[in-house]
Structures are given as C-alpha cells and as structure tokens.
C-alpha cells in the first residue's frame, strides 16, 4: 500500500524531511515512484507568489513545442528552476524536468480569478494533450505558488536524483507519496499527489468504486475531469467538484465521500441537507479502504478515511509544525519531540484539518456534527 | 376385420405430434382414477382396452389365449386437450404409475391454431438458450491490494433509491456559517430507499387471491420483521380494498395500465389512505408481449375480481395495446406522470415501465428531461405473462442486458445516471440465480431489478418452464392454484406457505448479494455501473456491453 507523508509548518522546510519520513515507512511501498507537491514556497520562489508555475517533464522536442505554445498564447517566462540531476543507480533522466514561473498574458493580468483559473486549466490541458501521444510533454500542475515533481523509482533515490538534499527547494506545505504500484502500469500520470486548480490529494488503499465515480465526474461537463490513470485521481476531482462547483464547506468532503447511514444523521442540525446530498451525490460514495490526505485551495491540509481503513493514518505535531502520515513512524520521524497524547488518528467519523498557519488540529466529527480543536 | 372407416385416421393427430406423452404403467396402476380427475387439460381419460392374454393353468405349460376387457387410462390426441406436461397426475398417483415425458420431436406449433385462432398461453419465452445474464461473471475480486470484506460480519447496505434525484448542481442547498441548510421552497422529488430486488407487477386477477395474499404477507413481514424493504408492484387491476386503506400500502407500487382497471377504486380510496404507496408505475409495455395490451380472460373474471376492477363478471378484460391518451410522449406521458404525481400530492414517485426495445433510449432521454419522472423500468424479452399470444411471447421483445446497458451509458453521457434510476426486468432469476443476475444487472447500470416468474416458482412451485410446460395461466386452470380464480384450485395453495417462501427467498438473496459484493470490496453503496467488476467469456457480448472478456 502506498505511503503518504504530508507536512505543514509555519516555517520553510525541505522536501527531504518528507522523504526521510517515507524511509521510515518503507516497509510497504515497493519504491515504484515518488510524487512531491510543494506549496507556499520559499527560497527563490518566495517573491513569486502570484505567478503561475508550470511543473512537468519534457523531451527536447517537447520543450520546443511547449515554448512556442506558451509564447503564442502570451505567457512570458518569469523564473526558471531546473533540478541539478544527480544520476542514481537505476534512474535515468527522461529529459528536461522543468519548474517555470510565468507572467500571465497581458490581457489576463487584470482579469478576475475565475478567468485566470480557466486560463491555467486550459493551458495545462492543451500542453498535456500535445505531449500525450509521444510522451514528449508531461504536465503535472500549473498554478501559483505550487510545484510538482514526480519520477519513478525509490523515493530516497528520486530525492537525491533531483538534488533535493542540497535544499534548493523549500516550502511550508509539502506532500510526498511513496508509490506502491497496484493496478496499472507505472505511468507518471498515475503518480500521486494529484492536482486540479489548486486542490491536491494523495491517497492510499484501493478505490473499488472507481469506475462509477469516474463516469460521474467525466459526465459533469467540466474540462479538467480527465486523466484517471490511477483510481485515486478521483479523490482530488471530487474535492474540486464539491468545493469549486458545489461551493460546499471543506468539512463536507467527509459527507460526500463517506456519507452517514440515515440512522446516524439524527444529531446533525443539517440532517435534511446531508440526506439530500447523500442521494444526489450517491455515485461519489467511495467504498474504500482509503486514507485521503489533501490540501484545500486556501492551503488547509486534511486527512480523512473511510470505515474500512483498518490501520488509520496519523496526525501529530505541535503548533508550528504538523505531520500527516499514513503510518505513525512517519510522524515520529518528522516531529519526534511532540506530546504524543495529542496525536490524532482520524477514525471513521473524523476529519482532521490544519489551517495554513499550522497552529492547531481541528477535528470535525461527522456523526456529532461537532468541531473540536487539538493544539 | 376392422371396417374401412375405422382405419382411416387422417385428420387425427398421433401422440408423437404432442409435446408431452404420458407414460403409464398398467402393472403399477391401481385404477383409482385420481389422475384423470386432476388433469387440468382432460388430456387423459379412463379407457377400456380389449386385451389378448396368454395364460396357463395347472402344473404343465398349456398356454391358451383369452380375450378380456381391461381398464386403464388413455391420452387423448385432441389438440384442445393436449397434455401440457404439468405432472399433476404423477403427484396424485399413489403408485408412481404415471408421468408425462417431453417429446423433443413434437409438432405442436403446426396444429395449435385451430379455427383460425392463434395459440395463446401464459408463461415465458420458450427458449432454453443460456441467457446473457447467466453468462456474466464477477471477476474483480479484491485480493491483497485491498482487503476483501467478510460477508458474514461486515456491515452492508444493500439498498437502492427509487425516485428521481436532483442534479447535484441543482440541489437547493444554502450555506450559512459553514453549515448547510435547504431552501424548502424548491420542489425535491420523493425518493424511497428500497431493497434492490422488487417483485414485479403481477395483477390481482391474474394471480389467485391466495397467491396475492401470500406475496403481500411475505412482503410485509420482510419490511417489518426482517428489515429488508422489499416492495411489490400490484400489476394492473388494483388491489384488495382493505389493503388499499391499510398501513401496508407503503410496501406496494400501484400500477396503472392502459385498461385503468382498479383505478376507480384506488382514486376513491385516496382520501382514506393511511400511507402513501411506494410508487406509481405507469405500464406502457411488457417485456413478454411488447405491443400487446393486458389480457385477463373471462375464465378468471369472477365476483371479487369484477368488483375490484369495476366490471361485469365473466367477460374478457382486454387492456388496449397503448394508453388511449398517449398521443405523443412529449404530451401524454408527461401529462400522465404529472397527473399521477398530483393525485398523490407530489409525495409519491411516478415512473413508466416499457418493454425492452431499440427505441428505449428515446423514451429515456425524454424522461431525463421531465422533472417529475421518477425512474424507468425496462422489461426484457424474458419476462413472463399471464396471457398472451404465443408469437408475442416467443418472438417479440428485446433482451434486457444490452438494452439496459445502452440506456445506462446514455444517461452517463448526459450526466444523469444518478438522476433517473433504471430498473431492469425480464429474465432475472430465469434459471434460479436471482441474486447473481440482479448483481450483474446492477453492475451494468441498473438501480434495481424486478422478478416475477422467479417468485412464482420459488414461492409457489409454479410448474412452467422454457419447454412450454403447463403455461395454463391464461385459462384459469393453474394446477398449483397460482393463476386461477377457481376456489377448487386456489385452495390448493396455502398463503402462509407462500409468504414463508417469499421471506426465505429474499433473505437468501440478501445474503447472496453480500457474498457477491464482499469479495469485490463493495459494501456501503450498491455497485451501480461498476462494470469493471464483470467479465464474460464471449467476445461479442463483452464488446456489446463494454465489459472485459475473460476466459
């Protein structure tokens, strides 16, 4: 089963922390890939917060196609970061790993957020499409203040391969997933974390309800709901759908993917609404076992799992730094000197959330309809 | 020497023409006469034979021939009295001296249209081919990548929704202080949570009072004691007046069909109803006899039925092939759905049932746009009937699997797969695999299924089969007492036993569904449209249904 490692902090840290946490959880992932998403960036990206960053991999041909396309639609390169690739045993460079911040086209600079979002999505999808057939361009994300790196291989070796041990990249919110390949051939588009319009998730476990969920999402008429090389990509799109399209508050993610039985709804003041939602969003019910760690558009990090998850993920830390891991040893690796009595294991009714300032853990209990705080 | 006339048998059938030939053992027969008394067709009759016996008396063999008169039974060759193979003769025989044998080489179809009247019967399509549903396998077994569930211990939620769900984007949800509320001025269609296998429409009239009562008792028990919310459709013809005014009404789907039989009684009962019915089914077609209306033959229109239906006794009750108001789907179907919704205060789901047809998707798209259409039931060619022309039953209709799949994928295309639930009928449980067939239909995209013939066989021992056995449902001579209004016959059926069997059947199906869903890792929601769970070892079927091929 995949290993998940998310850290949120009020100060910048290196993704190597996430990777070292994955190392402690190693017994369980087969080293078939590493995915990293960094948000709330520091270092050389600290002053580039409003500029969208394109992350991906391309061949020489792809690079040319991409540059021509970006110029043609008016994006200007603002800043470039290329990893200093250090060849590792068994890992060969695919070509160009790029992380580029762009200036919006002139016409879009003063446009509203929605127009900008649509432009970023459209550009990402078009680039993806251009490089899909010959794999000349692979695009992971295109969003301000957010970088994605992915490669197949052992997580630690991939980290060294990207030269992350020299701390070229730092951020306050980093997701890392050590992949355990299950259903599908190893494909970079199947590697977590997944991204759509500022929402990211990573998951472990298997989503047995994948096909009906995919059919539901693709039939929404939203152009971004494509891909699905992994059954876990739907968790990210469900988050986007319920937040962006239905405008539901974040903690209702729990009611969307793991609705209560009718008999359990009695103590909820919003019983009528969640009862209706359960019916109308019936195809989005996951059937686990899954642990989902995600980031909302405002940078809030959360962990949620379904009732079948036999070994729940763990959340622990202290004000200023929290770790959300699929295994407790991962939390120990990141924040060893914490008050362990305050560790949270979100059980079947719980959703743990930590806002961008990393001050406290909020726990939403779906059954009681109550929010509590651990700090 | 016989006369010339006696030897001229042209114009008479031989036994070899008939589908069943009675095998009778003269040595075992006690001549009690019970078989001839019970035969619903009068296909056997007491007979006198002249026998030539060779006997020998005394200590030495001195054979001599004796002509003597013997008694026994003889099968008649009159096509109107052909043996239907029901086998009731064997059941009553105290000495196992008689049973009907199927005659593969029969020529029945050449003769069963005497006086210019085509063969009419009840039952199901006579075809012993293996149905598509029975070929589907469940192949996505959760192994080590995710733990399979324990069907005996894990909590399962084997329920489905009957009723229209709003498009999620149209939910009248208001967000206030991070909490959700509902705008209650917006119409939210009624939705029932039910067990995904329903008992399909079999009318009070087609079924005997004992059969109907047994089914109804079983359904009530399942709901109130076993917590398995099975609903049952009335078929056309209303329901017993007392039941209509009882608290049990909520377990019944009231069907309105083109004859509107029983609806005078229903409409007048509305003010006195304690509960709303589960739903209203508008029957536009029936899988077993597409394009044919309902038919309750005069033999079955006795006092009680005539009273409930509001008609004279002993007349043929033919419901027209189409609703007389059905000028076009846009107008009449929509109007009918709206009128029925209005009659029940918009609190009851109203949906049409059509027979399987290539044009089902056209109907579906229309319903998808109608905000009051609650569902669509599609009844495939393997459905059963109480009475129909043989040609309709055998040759008309569309198999359910691809019809349902097309409709589901069509809904997926327009994003309404959860808005308009599809129910599939016609051949579910045809060979006894009720739960497996239901699960397969659900994974192809059905929200639930209907069964009719299965329940008649399992709960009441219906004798019919795919080789035209019995099938006397239309003439009111059902030897089991299931489809007759003749008290002499229906007294054979014990309603309590029928009810017990209904409960057995659904409890067993509930467990079997869990045994199917558990290894596939599904428990919280019905795996509607989980087509990656299915495979078939026939490439053409795999391609047509868009599922995987496995061999």
Short mmCIF file of C-alpha atoms in Angstrom, two decimals, chain B residues 68-326:
data_model
loop_
_atom_site.label_atom_id
_atom_site.label_comp_id
_atom_site.label_asym_id
_atom_site.label_seq_id
_atom_site.Cartn_x
_atom_site.Cartn_y
_atom_site.Cartn_z
CA UNK B 68 -60.61 -59.99 -21.96
CA UNK B 69 -61.65 -56.44 -21.20
CA UNK B 70 -59.17 -54.33 -19.25
CA UNK B 71 -59.38 -50.86 -17.74
CA UNK B 72 -56.81 -48.08 -17.67
CA UNK B 73 -56.15 -44.60 -18.94
CA UNK B 74 -55.57 -43.29 -22.42
CA UNK B 75 -54.06 -40.00 -23.56
CA UNK B 76 -56.28 -38.15 -25.99
CA UNK B 77 -54.90 -36.68 -29.21
CA UNK B 78 -57.37 -33.81 -29.37
CA UNK B 79 -55.23 -30.69 -29.77
CA UNK B 80 -57.51 -28.75 -27.46
CA UNK B 81 -56.82 -31.28 -24.74
CA UNK B 82 -53.11 -31.84 -25.28
CA UNK B 83 -51.02 -32.84 -22.32
CA UNK B 84 -49.18 -29.73 -21.05
CA UNK B 85 -46.70 -31.77 -19.05
CA UNK B 86 -47.64 -30.22 -15.73
CA UNK B 87 -47.20 -33.55 -14.00
CA UNK B 88 -50.04 -33.18 -11.52
CA UNK B 89 -51.08 -36.72 -12.49
CA UNK B 90 -47.80 -38.06 -11.10
CA UNK B 91 -48.25 -36.01 -7.96
CA UNK B 92 -51.60 -37.55 -7.12
CA UNK B 93 -50.78 -41.09 -8.24
CA UNK B 94 -50.47 -43.34 -5.18
CA UNK B 95 -48.25 -45.81 -7.02
CA UNK B 96 -45.96 -43.74 -9.31
CA UNK B 97 -47.67 -45.31 -12.28
CA UNK B 98 -47.88 -42.23 -14.47
CA UNK B 99 -45.83 -39.26 -15.64
CA UNK B 100 -45.62 -37.07 -18.73
CA UNK B 101 -42.48 -37.29 -20.87
CA UNK B 102 -41.27 -34.42 -23.02
CA UNK B 103 -41.32 -35.23 -26.69
CA UNK B 104 -38.42 -33.48 -28.42
CA UNK B 105 -39.85 -34.22 -31.85
CA UNK B 106 -43.30 -32.78 -31.27
CA UNK B 107 -45.12 -30.82 -33.96
CA UNK B 108 -47.33 -28.85 -31.66
CA UNK B 109 -46.81 -25.50 -33.37
CA UNK B 110 -48.25 -26.86 -36.62
CA UNK B 111 -51.59 -27.59 -35.05
CA UNK B 112 -52.23 -25.12 -32.26
CA UNK B 113 -54.05 -22.59 -34.36
CA UNK B 114 -57.37 -24.32 -34.89
CA UNK B 115 -60.37 -22.32 -36.07
CA UNK B 116 -58.07 -19.51 -37.11
CA UNK B 117 -57.24 -18.60 -33.53
CA UNK B 118 -53.53 -18.30 -32.84
CA UNK B 119 -52.12 -20.12 -29.86
CA UNK B 120 -52.46 -18.13 -26.68
CA UNK B 121 -50.89 -19.03 -23.38
CA UNK B 122 -49.28 -17.78 -20.24
CA UNK B 123 -45.73 -18.26 -19.07
CA UNK B 124 -42.44 -17.19 -20.54
CA UNK B 125 -40.43 -17.33 -23.74
CA UNK B 126 -39.78 -20.90 -24.75
CA UNK B 127 -36.07 -20.90 -25.17
CA UNK B 128 -33.52 -22.98 -23.36
CA UNK B 129 -30.51 -20.98 -24.56
CA UNK B 130 -28.27 -19.64 -21.79
CA UNK B 131 -29.17 -16.02 -21.20
CA UNK B 132 -26.58 -13.27 -21.29
CA UNK B 133 -27.19 -12.60 -17.61
CA UNK B 134 -26.27 -16.16 -16.76
CA UNK B 135 -23.01 -15.84 -18.69
CA UNK B 136 -21.73 -12.84 -16.75
CA UNK B 137 -19.12 -13.49 -14.10
CA UNK B 138 -17.82 -11.37 -11.27
CA UNK B 139 -14.11 -11.19 -11.79
CA UNK B 140 -12.79 -8.17 -9.95
CA UNK B 141 -12.00 -9.88 -6.69
CA UNK B 142 -10.28 -7.83 -4.02
CA UNK B 143 -7.22 -9.73 -3.05
CA UNK B 144 -4.11 -8.34 -1.42
CA UNK B 145 -4.18 -4.81 -2.80
CA UNK B 146 -7.28 -4.15 -0.75
CA UNK B 147 -8.84 -6.48 1.75
CA UNK B 148 -11.98 -8.29 0.70
CA UNK B 149 -14.84 -7.98 3.16
CA UNK B 150 -16.45 -10.60 5.29
CA UNK B 151 -19.99 -11.11 4.08
CA UNK B 152 -20.98 -12.54 7.43
CA UNK B 153 -19.56 -9.84 9.70
CA UNK B 154 -19.10 -6.61 7.81
CA UNK B 155 -21.94 -4.10 7.73
CA UNK B 156 -23.54 -3.97 4.30
CA UNK B 157 -26.00 -1.52 2.94
CA UNK B 158 -27.89 -3.38 0.22
CA UNK B 159 -30.32 -0.64 -0.67
CA UNK B 160 -31.23 1.35 -3.71
CA UNK B 161 -33.14 4.51 -4.48
CA UNK B 162 -36.48 4.52 -6.22
CA UNK B 163 -37.24 8.06 -7.27
CA UNK B 164 -35.67 10.95 -9.09
CA UNK B 165 -32.59 12.54 -7.61
CA UNK B 166 -31.90 16.16 -8.33
CA UNK B 167 -28.89 17.05 -10.43
CA UNK B 168 -26.25 17.78 -7.76
CA UNK B 169 -25.72 21.21 -9.27
CA UNK B 170 -29.44 21.92 -8.71
CA UNK B 171 -29.58 20.92 -5.03
CA UNK B 172 -31.32 23.78 -3.17
CA UNK B 173 -28.57 23.94 -0.58
CA UNK B 174 -27.84 27.11 1.34
CA UNK B 175 -24.52 27.58 3.12
CA UNK B 176 -24.75 29.63 6.30
CA UNK B 177 -21.96 29.82 8.88
CA UNK B 178 -20.25 26.83 7.29
CA UNK B 179 -23.38 24.72 7.83
CA UNK B 180 -25.79 23.54 5.19
CA UNK B 181 -29.49 24.24 5.06
CA UNK B 182 -32.17 23.61 2.48
CA UNK B 183 -34.25 26.07 0.56
CA UNK B 184 -37.56 24.36 1.25
CA UNK B 185 -39.46 26.35 -1.33
CA UNK B 186 -37.82 24.26 -4.03
CA UNK B 187 -39.51 21.01 -5.09
CA UNK B 188 -37.49 17.97 -4.10
CA UNK B 189 -38.83 14.83 -5.77
CA UNK B 190 -39.84 11.95 -3.48
CA UNK B 191 -37.30 9.12 -3.23
CA UNK B 192 -37.71 5.76 -1.49
CA UNK B 193 -34.88 3.65 -0.18
CA UNK B 194 -35.71 0.04 -1.03
CA UNK B 195 -34.17 -3.39 -1.45
CA UNK B 196 -32.79 -3.60 -4.99
CA UNK B 197 -34.86 -6.65 -5.93
CA UNK B 198 -38.56 -5.89 -6.27
CA UNK B 199 -41.48 -8.17 -7.01
CA UNK B 200 -42.65 -7.09 -10.44
CA UNK B 201 -46.23 -6.37 -11.47
CA UNK B 202 -48.48 -9.41 -11.36
CA UNK B 203 -52.08 -8.44 -11.11
CA UNK B 204 -54.72 -9.25 -8.61
CA UNK B 205 -56.82 -11.13 -11.13
CA UNK B 206 -54.01 -12.82 -12.97
CA UNK B 207 -52.94 -14.21 -9.60
CA UNK B 208 -55.28 -16.07 -7.32
CA UNK B 209 -56.38 -14.47 -4.04
CA UNK B 210 -54.23 -16.94 -2.10
CA UNK B 211 -51.14 -16.22 -4.16
CA UNK B 212 -51.59 -12.47 -3.92
CA UNK B 213 -52.24 -12.66 -0.22
CA UNK B 214 -49.17 -14.84 0.31
CA UNK B 215 -46.92 -12.42 -1.58
CA UNK B 216 -48.35 -9.45 0.28
CA UNK B 217 -47.88 -11.10 3.67
CA UNK B 218 -44.32 -12.05 2.80
CA UNK B 219 -43.51 -8.52 1.71
CA UNK B 220 -44.98 -7.02 4.88
CA UNK B 221 -43.01 -9.46 7.03
CA UNK B 222 -39.76 -8.72 5.19
CA UNK B 223 -40.24 -5.00 5.81
CA UNK B 224 -41.46 -5.09 9.36
CA UNK B 225 -39.57 -8.01 10.85
CA UNK B 226 -36.56 -8.73 8.69
CA UNK B 227 -35.68 -5.12 7.86
CA UNK B 228 -35.43 -5.96 4.17
CA UNK B 229 -37.51 -3.26 2.48
CA UNK B 230 -38.85 -5.21 -0.46
CA UNK B 231 -41.59 -3.55 -2.48
CA UNK B 232 -44.09 -5.26 -4.71
CA UNK B 233 -45.93 -3.95 -7.74
CA UNK B 234 -49.66 -4.62 -7.99
CA UNK B 235 -49.79 -5.12 -11.73
CA UNK B 236 -52.88 -3.78 -13.43
CA UNK B 237 -56.16 -4.34 -11.67
CA UNK B 238 -55.94 -2.57 -8.36
CA UNK B 239 -55.61 -4.30 -5.06
CA UNK B 240 -57.90 -5.60 -2.32
CA UNK B 241 -59.83 -2.60 -0.93
CA UNK B 242 -58.90 -3.25 2.69
CA UNK B 243 -55.21 -3.39 1.90
CA UNK B 244 -55.53 -0.15 -0.01
CA UNK B 245 -56.64 1.56 3.16
CA UNK B 246 -54.14 -0.19 5.40
CA UNK B 247 -50.75 0.93 6.71
CA UNK B 248 -49.18 -1.72 4.49
CA UNK B 249 -49.88 0.28 1.35
CA UNK B 250 -46.40 1.77 1.60
CA UNK B 251 -44.89 -1.54 0.53
CA UNK B 252 -46.79 -1.59 -2.76
CA UNK B 253 -46.26 0.05 -6.10
CA UNK B 254 -49.64 0.74 -7.67
CA UNK B 255 -49.62 0.05 -11.37
CA UNK B 256 -51.80 1.88 -13.83
CA UNK B 257 -52.02 0.34 -17.27
CA UNK B 258 -53.95 1.03 -20.42
CA UNK B 259 -57.20 -0.52 -19.19
CA UNK B 260 -57.12 1.58 -15.98
CA UNK B 261 -58.66 -1.42 -14.23
CA UNK B 262 -58.92 -0.96 -10.50
CA UNK B 263 -58.25 2.76 -10.59
CA UNK B 264 -61.79 3.85 -9.87
CA UNK B 265 -61.45 2.03 -6.56
CA UNK B 266 -57.94 3.47 -5.95
CA UNK B 267 -58.89 7.06 -6.70
CA UNK B 268 -61.88 6.83 -4.37
CA UNK B 269 -59.68 5.37 -1.65
CA UNK B 270 -57.11 8.17 -1.76
CA UNK B 271 -58.79 10.30 0.94
CA UNK B 272 -58.89 7.27 3.23
CA UNK B 273 -55.32 6.11 2.69
CA UNK B 274 -53.23 5.92 5.85
CA UNK B 275 -49.98 5.76 3.93
CA UNK B 276 -48.73 6.70 0.51
CA UNK B 277 -47.94 3.86 -1.83
CA UNK B 278 -44.25 3.14 -2.52
CA UNK B 279 -44.62 4.42 -6.06
CA UNK B 280 -46.89 4.54 -9.09
CA UNK B 281 -45.87 2.51 -12.11
CA UNK B 282 -47.38 3.51 -15.44
CA UNK B 283 -47.23 0.45 -17.60
CA UNK B 284 -46.69 1.23 -21.25
CA UNK B 285 -45.33 -2.13 -22.19
CA UNK B 286 -44.47 -5.59 -21.00
CA UNK B 287 -41.34 -7.48 -21.96
CA UNK B 288 -43.10 -10.78 -22.57
CA UNK B 289 -45.57 -9.30 -25.06
CA UNK B 290 -44.42 -5.94 -26.36
CA UNK B 291 -47.08 -4.01 -28.15
CA UNK B 292 -49.81 -6.19 -26.73
CA UNK B 293 -52.13 -4.92 -24.10
CA UNK B 294 -53.18 -6.69 -20.96
CA UNK B 295 -55.49 -9.63 -21.13
CA UNK B 296 -57.49 -11.17 -18.35
CA UNK B 297 -59.58 -13.87 -19.87
CA UNK B 298 -63.22 -14.34 -18.92
CA UNK B 299 -62.44 -17.59 -17.08
CA UNK B 300 -60.77 -15.54 -14.39
CA UNK B 301 -63.18 -12.63 -14.07
CA UNK B 302 -65.19 -13.91 -11.14
CA UNK B 303 -67.01 -11.92 -8.46
CA UNK B 304 -64.14 -10.47 -6.41
CA UNK B 305 -62.06 -9.57 -9.43
CA UNK B 306 -65.04 -8.00 -11.17
CA UNK B 307 -65.76 -5.94 -8.06
CA UNK B 308 -62.20 -4.67 -7.61
CA UNK B 309 -61.92 -3.87 -11.29
CA UNK B 310 -65.40 -2.41 -11.56
CA UNK B 311 -66.57 -4.63 -14.43
CA UNK B 312 -69.19 -7.36 -15.06
CA UNK B 313 -68.19 -10.94 -14.35
CA UNK B 314 -67.04 -13.47 -16.94
CA UNK B 315 -66.06 -11.11 -19.71
CA UNK B 316 -62.63 -10.90 -21.33
CA UNK B 317 -60.82 -7.87 -19.97
CA UNK B 318 -58.50 -6.62 -22.64
CA UNK B 319 -56.37 -3.59 -21.90
CA UNK B 320 -55.53 -1.80 -25.13
CA UNK B 321 -52.00 -2.06 -26.51
CA UNK B 322 -51.47 1.62 -25.80
CA UNK B 323 -52.90 4.18 -23.47
CA UNK B 324 -55.72 5.95 -25.25
CA UNK B 325 -54.37 9.29 -24.08
CA UNK B 326 -50.94 8.59 -25.50
#
